[in-house]
């Protein structure tokens, strides 16, 4: 299975404002590494707030907006309603790396330099901690 990552909208807004990433149609580029991700709009479901059972089984998951619309979801900023259920959510995007990490490294520099990330997970961790 291909690695996927959830990018919260608020974080993307900050990264775009600080010129750390570039967003072009359905592709996100991490500028410092040149790593690209295909992205699609998604929602991270944090909690059900009415106390009702989560009959749609979305709690604690990340689902595409298209899937949630098929369920009849109404989404407004940090809230979502599906039938009698109401949820707190985080809007954002699901991203899947374009190509393998080895292909990315080969295209980016030929070979990985000492101390540079050796996986997508390490690359993302370095990216996230570099902006703190």
Short mmCIF file of N, CA, C and O in Angstrom, two decimals:
data_model
loop_
_atom_site.label_atom_id
_atom_site.label_comp_id
_atom_site.label_asym_id
_atom_site.label_seq_id
_atom_site.Cartn_x
_atom_site.Cartn_y
_atom_site.Cartn_z
N UNK A 1 0.84 -1.19 0.00
CA UNK A 1 0.00 0.00 0.00
C UNK A 1 0.89 1.25 0.00
O UNK A 1 1.88 1.32 0.69
N UNK A 2 0.51 2.21 -0.77
CA UNK A 2 1.25 3.46 -0.88
C UNK A 2 1.04 4.31 0.38
O UNK A 2 -0.06 4.36 0.92
N UNK A 3 2.11 4.96 0.84
CA UNK A 3 2.00 5.87 1.97
C UNK A 3 1.05 7.01 1.64
O UNK A 3 1.05 7.52 0.52
N UNK A 4 0.26 7.41 2.62
CA UNK A 4 -0.59 8.59 2.48
C UNK A 4 -0.44 9.42 3.75
O UNK A 4 -0.14 8.90 4.81
N UNK A 5 -0.65 10.71 3.60
CA UNK A 5 -0.53 11.61 4.74
C UNK A 5 -1.67 12.61 4.68
O UNK A 5 -2.14 12.98 3.59
N UNK A 6 -2.14 13.04 5.86
CA UNK A 6 -3.18 14.06 5.93
C UNK A 6 -2.51 15.40 6.17
O UNK A 6 -1.74 15.57 7.11
N UNK A 7 -2.82 16.37 5.30
CA UNK A 7 -2.32 17.74 5.44
C UNK A 7 -3.49 18.62 5.87
O UNK A 7 -4.39 18.89 5.06
N UNK A 8 -3.52 19.10 7.13
CA UNK A 8 -4.61 19.99 7.56
C UNK A 8 -4.58 21.31 6.78
O UNK A 8 -3.50 21.83 6.46
N UNK A 9 -5.75 21.83 6.46
CA UNK A 9 -5.86 23.07 5.69
C UNK A 9 -5.12 24.22 6.37
O UNK A 9 -4.43 25.00 5.72
N UNK A 10 -5.25 24.34 7.70
CA UNK A 10 -4.59 25.43 8.42
C UNK A 10 -3.07 25.36 8.27
O UNK A 10 -2.40 26.38 8.08
N UNK A 11 -2.52 24.15 8.33
CA UNK A 11 -1.07 23.99 8.16
C UNK A 11 -0.66 24.36 6.74
O UNK A 11 0.34 25.06 6.54
N UNK A 12 -1.44 23.91 5.74
CA UNK A 12 -1.14 24.27 4.35
C UNK A 12 -1.15 25.78 4.16
O UNK A 12 -0.28 26.33 3.48
N UNK A 13 -2.14 26.45 4.75
CA UNK A 13 -2.20 27.91 4.63
C UNK A 13 -0.94 28.55 5.18
O UNK A 13 -0.37 29.46 4.55
N UNK A 14 -0.46 28.08 6.34
CA UNK A 14 0.77 28.61 6.94
C UNK A 14 1.98 28.33 6.05
O UNK A 14 2.83 29.20 5.84
N UNK A 15 2.07 27.11 5.53
CA UNK A 15 3.22 26.74 4.70
C UNK A 15 3.23 27.51 3.39
O UNK A 15 4.31 27.89 2.91
N UNK A 16 2.07 27.76 2.83
CA UNK A 16 2.00 28.55 1.59
C UNK A 16 2.39 29.99 1.87
O UNK A 16 3.17 30.59 1.13
N UNK A 17 1.89 30.55 2.97
CA UNK A 17 2.21 31.94 3.34
C UNK A 17 3.69 32.12 3.61
O UNK A 17 4.26 33.18 3.31
N UNK A 18 4.34 31.10 4.16
CA UNK A 18 5.78 31.20 4.45
C UNK A 18 6.63 30.66 3.30
O UNK A 18 7.84 30.48 3.46
N UNK A 19 5.99 30.38 2.16
CA UNK A 19 6.67 29.94 0.93
C UNK A 19 7.45 28.63 1.11
O UNK A 19 8.48 28.42 0.51
N UNK A 20 6.92 27.72 1.95
CA UNK A 20 7.56 26.42 2.17
C UNK A 20 7.03 25.36 1.22
O UNK A 20 7.72 24.37 0.96
N UNK A 21 5.79 25.55 0.75
CA UNK A 21 5.20 24.60 -0.19
C UNK A 21 4.56 25.37 -1.34
O UNK A 21 4.30 26.56 -1.23
N UNK A 22 4.32 24.64 -2.41
CA UNK A 22 3.61 25.20 -3.55
C UNK A 22 2.44 24.28 -3.84
O UNK A 22 2.59 23.05 -3.85
N UNK A 23 1.28 24.87 -4.05
CA UNK A 23 0.07 24.10 -4.34
C UNK A 23 -0.38 24.45 -5.74
O UNK A 23 -0.62 25.61 -6.05
N UNK A 24 -0.45 23.42 -6.61
CA UNK A 24 -0.82 23.63 -7.99
C UNK A 24 -1.82 22.56 -8.39
O UNK A 24 -1.45 21.39 -8.55
N UNK A 25 -3.10 22.96 -8.53
CA UNK A 25 -4.19 22.03 -8.85
C UNK A 25 -4.25 20.90 -7.83
O UNK A 25 -4.55 21.13 -6.69
N UNK A 26 -3.93 19.68 -8.25
CA UNK A 26 -4.03 18.54 -7.35
C UNK A 26 -2.65 18.04 -6.91
O UNK A 26 -2.47 16.87 -6.58
N UNK A 27 -1.68 18.95 -6.87
CA UNK A 27 -0.33 18.55 -6.49
C UNK A 27 0.28 19.54 -5.50
O UNK A 27 0.20 20.75 -5.67
N UNK A 28 0.89 18.98 -4.45
CA UNK A 28 1.58 19.75 -3.42
C UNK A 28 3.08 19.49 -3.58
O UNK A 28 3.48 18.33 -3.73
N UNK A 29 3.88 20.54 -3.55
CA UNK A 29 5.33 20.43 -3.66
C UNK A 29 5.97 20.96 -2.39
O UNK A 29 5.71 22.11 -1.99
N UNK A 30 6.78 20.13 -1.73
CA UNK A 30 7.60 20.60 -0.61
C UNK A 30 8.86 21.16 -1.23
O UNK A 30 9.68 20.41 -1.78
N UNK A 31 9.00 22.46 -1.18
CA UNK A 31 10.05 23.15 -1.95
C UNK A 31 11.46 22.74 -1.56
O UNK A 31 12.31 22.57 -2.43
N UNK A 32 11.76 22.60 -0.26
CA UNK A 32 13.12 22.31 0.16
C UNK A 32 13.62 20.97 -0.34
O UNK A 32 14.80 20.79 -0.57
N UNK A 33 12.72 20.02 -0.51
CA UNK A 33 13.11 18.68 -0.94
C UNK A 33 12.71 18.36 -2.37
O UNK A 33 13.15 17.36 -2.93
N UNK A 34 11.81 19.17 -2.93
CA UNK A 34 11.33 18.88 -4.27
C UNK A 34 10.41 17.67 -4.31
O UNK A 34 10.17 17.10 -5.37
N UNK A 35 9.88 17.26 -3.15
CA UNK A 35 8.99 16.08 -3.08
C UNK A 35 7.57 16.50 -3.40
O UNK A 35 7.06 17.49 -2.87
N UNK A 36 6.94 15.74 -4.29
CA UNK A 36 5.59 16.05 -4.74
C UNK A 36 4.59 15.03 -4.21
O UNK A 36 4.92 13.85 -4.08
N UNK A 37 3.38 15.52 -3.95
CA UNK A 37 2.27 14.67 -3.48
C UNK A 37 1.02 14.99 -4.29
O UNK A 37 0.69 16.16 -4.46
N UNK A 38 0.35 13.95 -4.77
CA UNK A 38 -0.98 14.12 -5.36
C UNK A 38 -1.93 14.28 -4.19
O UNK A 38 -1.89 13.50 -3.24
N UNK A 39 -2.80 15.29 -4.25
CA UNK A 39 -3.68 15.54 -3.11
C UNK A 39 -5.14 15.56 -3.55
O UNK A 39 -5.46 15.82 -4.71
N UNK A 40 -6.00 15.26 -2.59
CA UNK A 40 -7.44 15.30 -2.79
C UNK A 40 -8.06 15.81 -1.49
O UNK A 40 -7.57 15.50 -0.40
N UNK A 41 -9.12 16.61 -1.62
CA UNK A 41 -9.77 17.17 -0.45
C UNK A 41 -10.27 16.07 0.48
O UNK A 41 -10.84 15.07 0.02
N UNK A 42 -10.04 16.27 1.78
CA UNK A 42 -10.43 15.27 2.76
C UNK A 42 -10.80 15.93 4.08
O UNK A 42 -10.57 17.13 4.28
N UNK A 43 -11.36 15.13 4.95
CA UNK A 43 -11.78 15.57 6.27
C UNK A 43 -11.27 14.58 7.30
O UNK A 43 -11.43 13.36 7.13
N UNK A 44 -10.67 15.08 8.37
CA UNK A 44 -10.28 14.24 9.51
C UNK A 44 -11.38 14.38 10.55
O UNK A 44 -11.69 15.49 11.00
N UNK A 45 -12.00 13.27 10.93
CA UNK A 45 -13.12 13.27 11.86
C UNK A 45 -12.59 13.06 13.28
O UNK A 45 -12.06 11.99 13.58
N UNK A 46 -12.74 14.08 14.12
CA UNK A 46 -12.18 14.05 15.46
C UNK A 46 -13.10 13.42 16.50
O UNK A 46 -12.67 12.59 17.29
N UNK A 47 -14.36 13.87 16.54
CA UNK A 47 -15.28 13.36 17.57
C UNK A 47 -16.73 13.56 17.14
O UNK A 47 -17.05 14.47 16.39
N UNK A 48 -17.59 12.68 17.67
CA UNK A 48 -19.02 12.80 17.50
C UNK A 48 -19.52 13.59 18.70
O UNK A 48 -19.20 13.26 19.84
N UNK A 49 -20.28 14.66 18.48
CA UNK A 49 -20.61 15.58 19.57
C UNK A 49 -22.02 15.46 20.14
O UNK A 49 -22.33 16.08 21.15
N UNK A 50 -22.88 14.63 19.55
CA UNK A 50 -24.25 14.52 20.06
C UNK A 50 -24.38 13.41 21.11
O UNK A 50 -25.40 13.32 21.78
N UNK A 51 -23.37 12.55 21.19
CA UNK A 51 -23.45 11.41 22.09
C UNK A 51 -24.06 10.19 21.44
O UNK A 51 -24.19 9.14 22.06
N UNK A 52 -24.44 10.30 20.18
CA UNK A 52 -25.02 9.18 19.43
C UNK A 52 -23.94 8.22 18.96
O UNK A 52 -22.77 8.59 18.85
N UNK A 53 -24.35 7.02 18.65
CA UNK A 53 -23.41 6.03 18.09
C UNK A 53 -22.96 6.49 16.70
O UNK A 53 -23.71 7.12 15.96
N UNK A 54 -21.73 6.18 16.38
CA UNK A 54 -21.14 6.54 15.08
C UNK A 54 -21.53 5.48 14.04
O UNK A 54 -20.73 4.64 13.65
N UNK A 55 -22.78 5.54 13.59
CA UNK A 55 -23.28 4.50 12.69
C UNK A 55 -22.61 4.53 11.31
O UNK A 55 -22.64 3.54 10.60
N UNK A 56 -21.98 5.63 10.98
CA UNK A 56 -21.32 5.76 9.68
C UNK A 56 -19.85 5.32 9.73
O UNK A 56 -19.18 5.30 8.70
N UNK A 57 -19.37 5.01 10.94
CA UNK A 57 -18.00 4.53 11.16
C UNK A 57 -16.94 5.45 10.55
O UNK A 57 -16.03 5.02 9.85
N UNK A 58 -17.06 6.75 10.82
CA UNK A 58 -16.09 7.72 10.32
C UNK A 58 -15.23 8.31 11.43
O UNK A 58 -14.23 8.97 11.16
N UNK A 59 -15.60 8.07 12.66
CA UNK A 59 -14.91 8.65 13.81
C UNK A 59 -13.45 8.19 13.87
O UNK A 59 -13.14 7.01 13.73
N UNK A 60 -12.54 9.16 14.00
CA UNK A 60 -11.12 8.86 14.08
C UNK A 60 -10.48 8.55 12.74
O UNK A 60 -9.34 8.11 12.69
N UNK A 61 -11.18 8.79 11.67
CA UNK A 61 -10.67 8.46 10.34
C UNK A 61 -10.53 9.71 9.47
O UNK A 61 -11.07 10.76 9.78
N UNK A 62 -9.82 9.54 8.39
CA UNK A 62 -9.72 10.57 7.36
C UNK A 62 -10.45 10.03 6.14
O UNK A 62 -10.15 8.94 5.66
N UNK A 63 -11.42 10.81 5.67
CA UNK A 63 -12.22 10.40 4.52
C UNK A 63 -12.23 11.51 3.50
O UNK A 63 -12.18 12.70 3.85
N UNK A 64 -12.34 11.15 2.22
CA UNK A 64 -12.41 12.18 1.18
C UNK A 64 -13.74 12.91 1.28
O UNK A 64 -14.75 12.36 1.74
N UNK A 65 -13.73 14.16 0.84
CA UNK A 65 -14.99 14.93 0.81
C UNK A 65 -16.02 14.24 -0.09
O UNK A 65 -17.19 14.22 0.22
N UNK A 66 -15.55 13.67 -1.19
CA UNK A 66 -16.47 13.00 -2.12
C UNK A 66 -17.17 11.83 -1.42
O UNK A 66 -18.39 11.66 -1.56
N UNK A 67 -16.44 11.03 -0.68
CA UNK A 67 -17.03 9.91 0.05
C UNK A 67 -18.05 10.41 1.06
O UNK A 67 -19.16 9.86 1.17
N UNK A 68 -17.70 11.46 1.80
CA UNK A 68 -18.61 12.00 2.82
C UNK A 68 -19.86 12.59 2.19
O UNK A 68 -20.96 12.45 2.72
N UNK A 69 -19.72 13.23 1.03
CA UNK A 69 -20.90 13.76 0.32
C UNK A 69 -21.83 12.62 -0.08
O UNK A 69 -23.05 12.76 -0.02
N UNK A 70 -21.26 11.49 -0.50
CA UNK A 70 -22.07 10.33 -0.84
C UNK A 70 -22.88 9.83 0.35
O UNK A 70 -23.98 9.29 0.19
N UNK A 71 -22.34 10.01 1.56
CA UNK A 71 -23.06 9.64 2.78
C UNK A 71 -24.12 10.67 3.15
O UNK A 71 -24.88 10.47 4.09
N UNK A 72 -24.12 11.82 2.45
CA UNK A 72 -25.08 12.88 2.75
C UNK A 72 -24.54 13.91 3.74
O UNK A 72 -25.33 14.65 4.34
N UNK A 73 -23.25 13.96 3.91
CA UNK A 73 -22.64 14.88 4.88
C UNK A 73 -22.79 16.33 4.44
O UNK A 73 -22.67 16.66 3.27
N UNK A 74 -23.05 17.16 5.44
CA UNK A 74 -23.01 18.61 5.28
C UNK A 74 -21.82 19.09 6.08
O UNK A 74 -21.75 18.87 7.29
N UNK A 75 -20.86 19.75 5.41
CA UNK A 75 -19.62 20.15 6.05
C UNK A 75 -19.50 21.66 6.00
O UNK A 75 -19.67 22.27 4.94
N UNK A 76 -19.22 22.25 7.16
CA UNK A 76 -19.00 23.68 7.25
C UNK A 76 -17.85 23.93 8.21
O UNK A 76 -17.98 23.66 9.42
N UNK A 77 -16.72 24.37 7.66
CA UNK A 77 -15.50 24.62 8.42
C UNK A 77 -15.15 23.43 9.31
O UNK A 77 -14.82 22.38 8.80
N UNK A 78 -15.24 23.56 10.64
CA UNK A 78 -14.85 22.49 11.56
C UNK A 78 -15.98 21.62 12.03
O UNK A 78 -15.84 20.92 13.04
N UNK A 79 -17.11 21.63 11.32
CA UNK A 79 -18.27 20.84 11.71
C UNK A 79 -18.79 20.02 10.54
O UNK A 79 -18.71 20.44 9.39
N UNK A 80 -19.38 18.88 10.88
CA UNK A 80 -19.98 18.03 9.87
C UNK A 80 -21.23 17.37 10.45
O UNK A 80 -21.21 16.93 11.61
N UNK A 81 -22.28 17.31 9.66
CA UNK A 81 -23.51 16.64 10.05
C UNK A 81 -23.81 15.56 9.02
O UNK A 81 -23.77 15.80 7.81
N UNK A 82 -24.08 14.36 9.53
CA UNK A 82 -24.55 13.26 8.68
C UNK A 82 -25.79 12.71 9.39
O UNK A 82 -25.67 12.08 10.45
N UNK A 83 -26.95 12.96 8.82
CA UNK A 83 -28.19 12.51 9.45
C UNK A 83 -28.34 13.14 10.83
O UNK A 83 -28.31 14.36 10.98
N UNK A 84 -28.48 12.31 11.85
CA UNK A 84 -28.63 12.79 13.23
C UNK A 84 -27.31 12.96 13.95
O UNK A 84 -27.29 13.38 15.11
N UNK A 85 -26.20 12.62 13.30
CA UNK A 85 -24.88 12.74 13.91
C UNK A 85 -24.22 14.07 13.57
O UNK A 85 -24.35 14.55 12.45
N UNK A 86 -23.52 14.62 14.55
CA UNK A 86 -22.73 15.83 14.33
C UNK A 86 -21.30 15.55 14.80
O UNK A 86 -21.09 14.89 15.83
N UNK A 87 -20.35 16.05 14.04
CA UNK A 87 -18.95 15.76 14.30
C UNK A 87 -18.11 17.03 14.30
O UNK A 87 -18.42 17.97 13.57
N UNK A 88 -17.04 17.04 15.10
CA UNK A 88 -15.98 18.03 14.98
C UNK A 88 -14.98 17.45 13.99
O UNK A 88 -14.60 16.27 14.10
N UNK A 89 -14.56 18.27 13.03
CA UNK A 89 -13.67 17.79 11.98
C UNK A 89 -12.56 18.80 11.70
O UNK A 89 -12.65 19.96 12.10
N UNK A 90 -11.54 18.34 10.99
CA UNK A 90 -10.47 19.19 10.49
C UNK A 90 -10.44 19.04 8.98
O UNK A 90 -10.19 17.94 8.47
N UNK A 91 -10.71 20.12 8.23
CA UNK A 91 -10.61 20.03 6.77
C UNK A 91 -9.15 20.02 6.33
O UNK A 91 -8.27 20.57 7.00
N UNK A 92 -8.90 19.39 5.20
CA UNK A 92 -7.55 19.35 4.66
C UNK A 92 -7.49 18.53 3.40
O UNK A 92 -8.45 18.50 2.61
N UNK A 93 -6.38 17.84 3.23
CA UNK A 93 -6.13 17.05 2.03
C UNK A 93 -5.42 15.75 2.39
O UNK A 93 -4.58 15.74 3.29
N UNK A 94 -5.73 14.68 1.66
CA UNK A 94 -4.94 13.45 1.72
C UNK A 94 -3.91 13.58 0.62
O UNK A 94 -4.25 13.93 -0.52
N UNK A 95 -2.66 13.29 0.94
CA UNK A 95 -1.60 13.33 -0.06
C UNK A 95 -0.92 11.99 -0.21
O UNK A 95 -0.67 11.30 0.77
N UNK A 96 -0.66 11.61 -1.44
CA UNK A 96 0.09 10.39 -1.75
C UNK A 96 1.33 10.80 -2.54
O UNK A 96 1.23 11.57 -3.50
N UNK A 97 2.51 10.33 -2.12
CA UNK A 97 3.73 10.69 -2.84
C UNK A 97 3.66 10.34 -4.31
O UNK A 97 3.10 9.30 -4.69
N UNK A 98 4.22 11.20 -5.14
CA UNK A 98 4.32 10.94 -6.58
C UNK A 98 5.59 10.12 -6.79
O UNK A 98 6.69 10.60 -6.52
N UNK A 99 5.43 8.89 -7.23
CA UNK A 99 6.58 8.00 -7.42
C UNK A 99 7.10 7.47 -6.10
O UNK A 99 6.65 7.85 -5.03
N UNK A 100 8.08 6.58 -6.19
CA UNK A 100 8.68 6.02 -4.99
C UNK A 100 9.70 6.99 -4.41
O UNK A 100 10.15 7.93 -5.09
N UNK A 101 10.09 6.75 -3.17
CA UNK A 101 11.09 7.61 -2.55
C UNK A 101 12.44 7.46 -3.27
O UNK A 101 13.15 8.44 -3.46
N UNK A 102 12.76 6.25 -3.69
CA UNK A 102 14.01 6.02 -4.41
C UNK A 102 14.02 6.80 -5.72
O UNK A 102 15.05 7.40 -6.09
N UNK A 103 12.90 6.82 -6.44
CA UNK A 103 12.81 7.61 -7.68
C UNK A 103 12.97 9.09 -7.39
O UNK A 103 13.64 9.81 -8.14
N UNK A 104 12.36 9.55 -6.31
CA UNK A 104 12.48 10.95 -5.92
C UNK A 104 13.95 11.31 -5.65
O UNK A 104 14.45 12.32 -6.13
N UNK A 105 14.64 10.48 -4.87
CA UNK A 105 16.05 10.73 -4.53
C UNK A 105 16.92 10.74 -5.78
O UNK A 105 17.80 11.58 -5.93
N UNK A 106 16.66 9.80 -6.67
CA UNK A 106 17.46 9.71 -7.90
C UNK A 106 17.27 10.97 -8.74
O UNK A 106 18.23 11.53 -9.26
N UNK A 107 16.04 11.43 -8.87
CA UNK A 107 15.75 12.62 -9.66
C UNK A 107 16.24 13.88 -8.98
O UNK A 107 16.69 14.82 -9.63
N UNK A 108 16.21 13.90 -7.64
CA UNK A 108 16.57 15.10 -6.89
C UNK A 108 18.07 15.33 -6.82
O UNK A 108 18.54 16.46 -6.95
N UNK A 109 18.84 14.27 -6.60
CA UNK A 109 20.26 14.50 -6.38
C UNK A 109 21.17 13.39 -6.89
O UNK A 109 22.37 13.45 -6.67
N UNK A 110 20.61 12.39 -7.49
CA UNK A 110 21.45 11.28 -7.93
C UNK A 110 21.65 10.27 -6.82
O UNK A 110 21.36 9.11 -6.98
N UNK A 111 22.16 10.72 -5.69
CA UNK A 111 22.32 9.86 -4.51
C UNK A 111 21.99 10.67 -3.28
O UNK A 111 22.15 11.89 -3.26
N UNK A 112 21.57 10.01 -2.23
CA UNK A 112 21.23 10.69 -0.98
C UNK A 112 22.50 11.13 -0.28
O UNK A 112 23.45 10.37 -0.16
N UNK A 113 22.50 12.36 0.16
CA UNK A 113 23.64 12.88 0.91
C UNK A 113 23.59 12.35 2.33
O UNK A 113 22.55 11.98 2.83
N UNK A 114 24.75 12.33 2.99
CA UNK A 114 24.82 11.90 4.37
C UNK A 114 23.94 12.78 5.25
O UNK A 114 23.98 13.99 5.15
N UNK A 115 23.12 12.14 6.08
CA UNK A 115 22.24 12.89 6.97
C UNK A 115 20.92 13.28 6.34
O UNK A 115 20.07 13.84 7.00
N UNK A 116 20.75 13.02 5.05
CA UNK A 116 19.48 13.38 4.41
C UNK A 116 18.46 12.27 4.65
O UNK A 116 18.83 11.13 4.93
N UNK A 117 17.17 12.60 4.56
CA UNK A 117 16.13 11.59 4.81
C UNK A 117 16.28 10.38 3.90
O UNK A 117 16.66 10.51 2.74
N UNK A 118 15.95 9.21 4.45
CA UNK A 118 16.03 7.97 3.68
C UNK A 118 14.65 7.38 3.41
O UNK A 118 14.56 6.28 2.87
N UNK A 119 13.61 8.10 3.80
CA UNK A 119 12.24 7.64 3.55
C UNK A 119 11.30 8.84 3.53
O UNK A 119 11.67 9.94 3.98
N UNK A 120 10.10 8.64 3.02
CA UNK A 120 9.10 9.71 3.04
C UNK A 120 8.78 10.13 4.47
O UNK A 120 8.58 11.31 4.74
N UNK A 121 8.74 9.17 5.38
CA UNK A 121 8.45 9.49 6.78
C UNK A 121 9.52 10.42 7.37
O UNK A 121 9.20 11.40 8.03
N UNK A 122 10.79 10.11 7.12
CA UNK A 122 11.88 10.96 7.60
C UNK A 122 11.85 12.33 6.93
O UNK A 122 12.09 13.35 7.58
N UNK A 123 11.55 12.37 5.64
CA UNK A 123 11.46 13.63 4.92
C UNK A 123 10.38 14.52 5.54
O UNK A 123 10.62 15.70 5.82
N UNK A 124 9.19 13.96 5.79
CA UNK A 124 8.10 14.74 6.38
C UNK A 124 8.42 15.18 7.80
O UNK A 124 8.14 16.31 8.19
N UNK A 125 9.05 14.29 8.58
CA UNK A 125 9.43 14.65 9.95
C UNK A 125 10.43 15.82 9.93
O UNK A 125 10.29 16.77 10.71
N UNK A 126 11.41 15.78 9.03
CA UNK A 126 12.38 16.86 8.93
C UNK A 126 11.69 18.16 8.48
O UNK A 126 11.99 19.24 9.01
N UNK A 127 10.78 18.07 7.54
CA UNK A 127 10.05 19.23 7.07
C UNK A 127 9.24 19.86 8.19
O UNK A 127 9.26 21.06 8.39
N UNK A 128 8.51 19.04 8.93
CA UNK A 128 7.65 19.54 10.00
C UNK A 128 8.45 20.14 11.14
O UNK A 128 8.03 21.16 11.72
N UNK A 129 9.59 19.58 11.49
CA UNK A 129 10.37 20.12 12.59
C UNK A 129 11.22 21.33 12.18
O UNK A 129 11.59 22.12 13.02
N UNK A 130 11.48 21.47 10.88
CA UNK A 130 12.30 22.60 10.44
C UNK A 130 11.55 23.93 10.53
O UNK A 130 12.17 24.97 10.57
N UNK A 131 10.25 23.89 10.56
CA UNK A 131 9.47 25.13 10.61
C UNK A 131 9.09 25.55 12.01
O UNK A 131 8.37 26.51 12.21
N UNK A 132 9.58 24.82 13.01
CA UNK A 132 9.19 25.14 14.39
C UNK A 132 10.12 26.16 15.00
O UNK A 132 11.19 26.37 14.72
#
